[in-house]
Coordinates of C-alpha atoms in Angstrom, one line a residue:
M21 CA 17.1 162.4 -11.8
L22 CA 16.1 159.1 -13.1
N23 CA 16.7 155.9 -11.0
T24 CA 18.6 153.0 -12.6
K25 CA 15.5 151.4 -14.0
G26 CA 14.4 154.8 -15.5
K27 CA 17.9 155.3 -17.0
I28 CA 17.7 151.8 -18.6
L29 CA 14.3 152.4 -20.1
S30 CA 15.3 155.9 -21.4
A31 CA 18.5 154.4 -23.0
A32 CA 16.5 151.4 -24.4
C33 CA 14.0 153.8 -25.9
D34 CA 16.7 155.9 -27.6
I35 CA 18.4 152.9 -29.0
Y36 CA 15.2 151.3 -30.2
L37 CA 14.3 154.5 -32.1
E38 CA 17.9 154.8 -33.6
Q39 CA 18.5 151.2 -34.6
G40 CA 15.3 149.2 -34.3
S41 CA 14.7 146.2 -32.1
K42 CA 17.4 144.2 -34.0
G43 CA 20.0 146.9 -33.3
M44 CA 19.3 147.0 -29.6
S45 CA 21.5 145.0 -27.3
M46 CA 21.9 144.8 -23.5
R47 CA 25.5 146.0 -23.9
K48 CA 24.5 149.1 -25.9
V49 CA 21.7 149.9 -23.4
A50 CA 24.1 149.4 -20.5
S51 CA 26.7 151.7 -22.1
K52 CA 24.2 154.5 -22.9
A53 CA 22.6 154.2 -19.4
G54 CA 25.9 154.2 -17.6
V55 CA 25.3 150.9 -15.9
T56 CA 26.7 147.4 -16.2
P57 CA 24.9 144.8 -18.4
T58 CA 24.4 142.9 -15.2
A59 CA 22.5 145.8 -13.6
I60 CA 20.0 145.5 -16.5
Y61 CA 19.4 141.8 -15.7
R62 CA 18.5 142.8 -12.2
H63 CA 15.4 144.6 -13.7
Y64 CA 14.8 142.7 -17.0
E65 CA 15.1 139.0 -17.6
S66 CA 15.9 139.4 -21.3
K67 CA 16.2 141.8 -24.2
E68 CA 12.7 141.0 -25.3
A69 CA 11.4 141.8 -21.7
L70 CA 13.1 145.2 -21.9
H71 CA 11.7 145.9 -25.4
H72 CA 8.2 145.0 -24.2
Q73 CA 8.5 147.3 -21.2
V74 CA 9.5 150.2 -23.3
L75 CA 6.4 149.8 -25.4
I76 CA 4.2 149.1 -22.4
D77 CA 5.5 152.3 -20.8
G78 CA 4.8 154.2 -24.0
F79 CA 1.2 153.1 -24.1
R80 CA 0.7 153.8 -20.4
T81 CA 2.2 157.2 -20.9
F82 CA -0.1 157.8 -23.9
G83 CA -3.1 156.7 -21.7
S84 CA -2.2 159.0 -18.9
Y85 CA -2.6 161.8 -21.4
L86 CA -5.7 160.6 -23.0
Y87 CA -7.8 159.2 -20.2
P88 CA -8.4 162.5 -18.4
A89 CA -10.7 163.4 -21.3
I90 CA -13.3 161.1 -19.6
A91 CA -14.0 164.2 -17.5
G92 CA -15.4 166.0 -20.5
T93 CA -18.9 167.4 -20.0
T94 CA -20.3 166.2 -23.4
P95 CA -19.3 163.5 -25.9
L96 CA -17.8 166.1 -28.1
D97 CA -16.0 167.8 -25.3
K98 CA -14.4 164.4 -24.3
L99 CA -13.4 163.8 -27.9
N100 CA -11.9 167.4 -28.2
Q101 CA -10.0 166.9 -25.0
A102 CA -8.6 163.6 -26.3
A103 CA -7.4 165.4 -29.5
D104 CA -5.7 168.0 -27.3
A105 CA -4.1 165.2 -25.3
F106 CA -2.9 163.5 -28.5
F107 CA -1.2 166.9 -29.4
R108 CA 0.4 167.2 -26.0
F109 CA 1.5 163.5 -26.0
A110 CA 3.1 163.9 -29.5
T111 CA 4.9 167.1 -28.6
E112 CA 5.8 166.4 -25.0
Q113 CA 6.6 162.7 -25.2
A114 CA 8.1 162.8 -28.9
R115 CA 10.2 159.6 -28.3
Y116 CA 7.2 157.6 -27.1
Y117 CA 5.1 159.0 -29.9
E118 CA 7.6 158.0 -32.5
L119 CA 8.0 154.6 -31.0
L120 CA 4.3 153.8 -30.8
F121 CA 3.1 155.4 -34.0
L122 CA 5.9 155.6 -36.5
T123 CA 8.2 152.6 -36.0
M124 CA 7.4 149.3 -37.8
D125 CA 9.4 147.3 -35.2
S126 CA 6.9 148.2 -32.5
T127 CA 3.9 147.3 -34.8
N128 CA 5.3 143.9 -35.4
E129 CA 5.8 143.3 -31.7
I130 CA 2.3 144.5 -30.8
Q131 CA 0.8 142.1 -33.3
V132 CA 2.3 139.0 -31.5
D133 CA 2.3 140.0 -27.8
K134 CA -1.0 139.9 -25.9
T135 CA 0.0 142.3 -23.2
L136 CA 1.1 144.9 -25.8
Q137 CA -2.1 144.3 -27.7
K138 CA -4.2 145.0 -24.7
E139 CA -2.4 148.2 -23.9
A140 CA -2.6 149.3 -27.6
M141 CA -6.3 148.4 -27.8
A142 CA -7.2 150.3 -24.6
T143 CA -6.3 153.7 -26.1
Y144 CA -7.9 152.8 -29.5
E145 CA -11.1 151.6 -27.9
F146 CA -11.4 154.9 -25.9
I147 CA -11.3 156.8 -29.2
I148 CA -13.9 154.5 -30.8
N149 CA -16.2 154.8 -27.8
S150 CA -15.9 158.5 -27.8
V151 CA -16.8 158.7 -31.5
R152 CA -19.8 156.3 -30.9
S153 CA -21.0 158.6 -28.0
C154 CA -20.9 161.6 -30.5
M155 CA -22.9 159.6 -33.0
D156 CA -25.4 158.4 -30.4
A157 CA -25.8 162.1 -29.1
G158 CA -26.6 163.2 -32.7
I159 CA -23.4 165.3 -32.8
F160 CA -22.0 163.2 -35.7
K161 CA -23.7 161.6 -38.5
K162 CA -24.4 157.8 -38.1
D163 CA -21.5 155.9 -39.5
N164 CA -19.1 153.2 -38.5
P165 CA -17.5 154.4 -35.3
E166 CA -14.4 152.3 -35.8
E167 CA -13.8 153.7 -39.3
V168 CA -14.4 157.2 -38.1
A169 CA -12.1 156.8 -35.1
M170 CA -9.5 155.4 -37.5
L171 CA -10.0 158.5 -39.7
L172 CA -9.4 160.9 -36.8
L173 CA -6.3 158.9 -35.5
S174 CA -4.9 158.7 -39.1
T175 CA -5.3 162.4 -39.5
C176 CA -3.6 163.2 -36.2
N177 CA -0.9 160.7 -36.8
G178 CA -0.3 161.9 -40.3
F179 CA 0.0 165.4 -39.0
F180 CA 2.7 164.6 -36.5
G181 CA 4.3 162.2 -39.0
L182 CA 4.9 165.3 -41.3
Y183 CA 6.2 167.3 -38.3
V184 CA 8.6 164.6 -37.2
S185 CA 9.9 164.2 -40.8
K186 CA 10.5 168.0 -40.9
K187 CA 7.9 168.5 -43.8
F188 CA 6.9 171.7 -42.1
E189 CA 8.4 173.9 -39.4
G190 CA 7.2 176.4 -36.9
S191 CA 6.7 176.9 -33.2
I192 CA 4.6 174.6 -31.0
E193 CA 2.0 177.3 -31.0
E194 CA 1.9 177.6 -34.8
M195 CA 1.8 173.9 -35.0
K196 CA -1.1 173.7 -32.4
Q197 CA -3.0 176.2 -34.5
K198 CA -2.5 174.1 -37.7
Y199 CA -3.4 170.9 -35.8
D200 CA -6.6 172.5 -34.4
R201 CA -7.8 173.9 -37.8
T202 CA -7.1 170.4 -39.4
Y203 CA -9.1 168.6 -36.7
Q204 CA -12.0 171.1 -37.0
R205 CA -12.2 170.6 -40.7
I206 CA -12.6 166.8 -40.1
L207 CA -15.2 167.5 -37.4
R208 CA -17.3 169.7 -39.7
G209 CA -17.4 166.8 -42.2
L210 CA -18.6 164.5 -39.5
A211 CA -21.3 166.8 -38.1
A212 CA -24.8 165.7 -38.1

């Protein structure tokens, strides 16, 4: 059972996804969360603060999936674990995935808010560093680590964008198999 703050964040996330940042109001969030508008102001000083908290929570949740990959035994194992984590995040935290990777409203906010930029860049830097480690270990051909990380993220994001937009159907297991095959094709092209 969610506490009041959790209910508010969940309701804000839903409304943000349905109507964008401009369609989100404290009254709508309060109504959806089953609290009074005044209750929201006990936790968040403004609508903008609530927007930012929804995004920050999304990035932190993404990081909680991604960062355990640090425990991988080799650079490639770490990257593979990160790819698996991306899959789990996108399927288990679909609302946050959509909010962080598919909505333009969040992109605009991230560009202007330093705290959001820091949260967004932490996960991106993790992928870049994992790719760089694979290159340094001779697993991948030498290339621009940032551009290769962008290729991997674009592929993973595009895959889930197709899934979210109902371009293909199937069980989670079938989707995971397609995802793994797609990811492995990319890795074969990067191999040294």
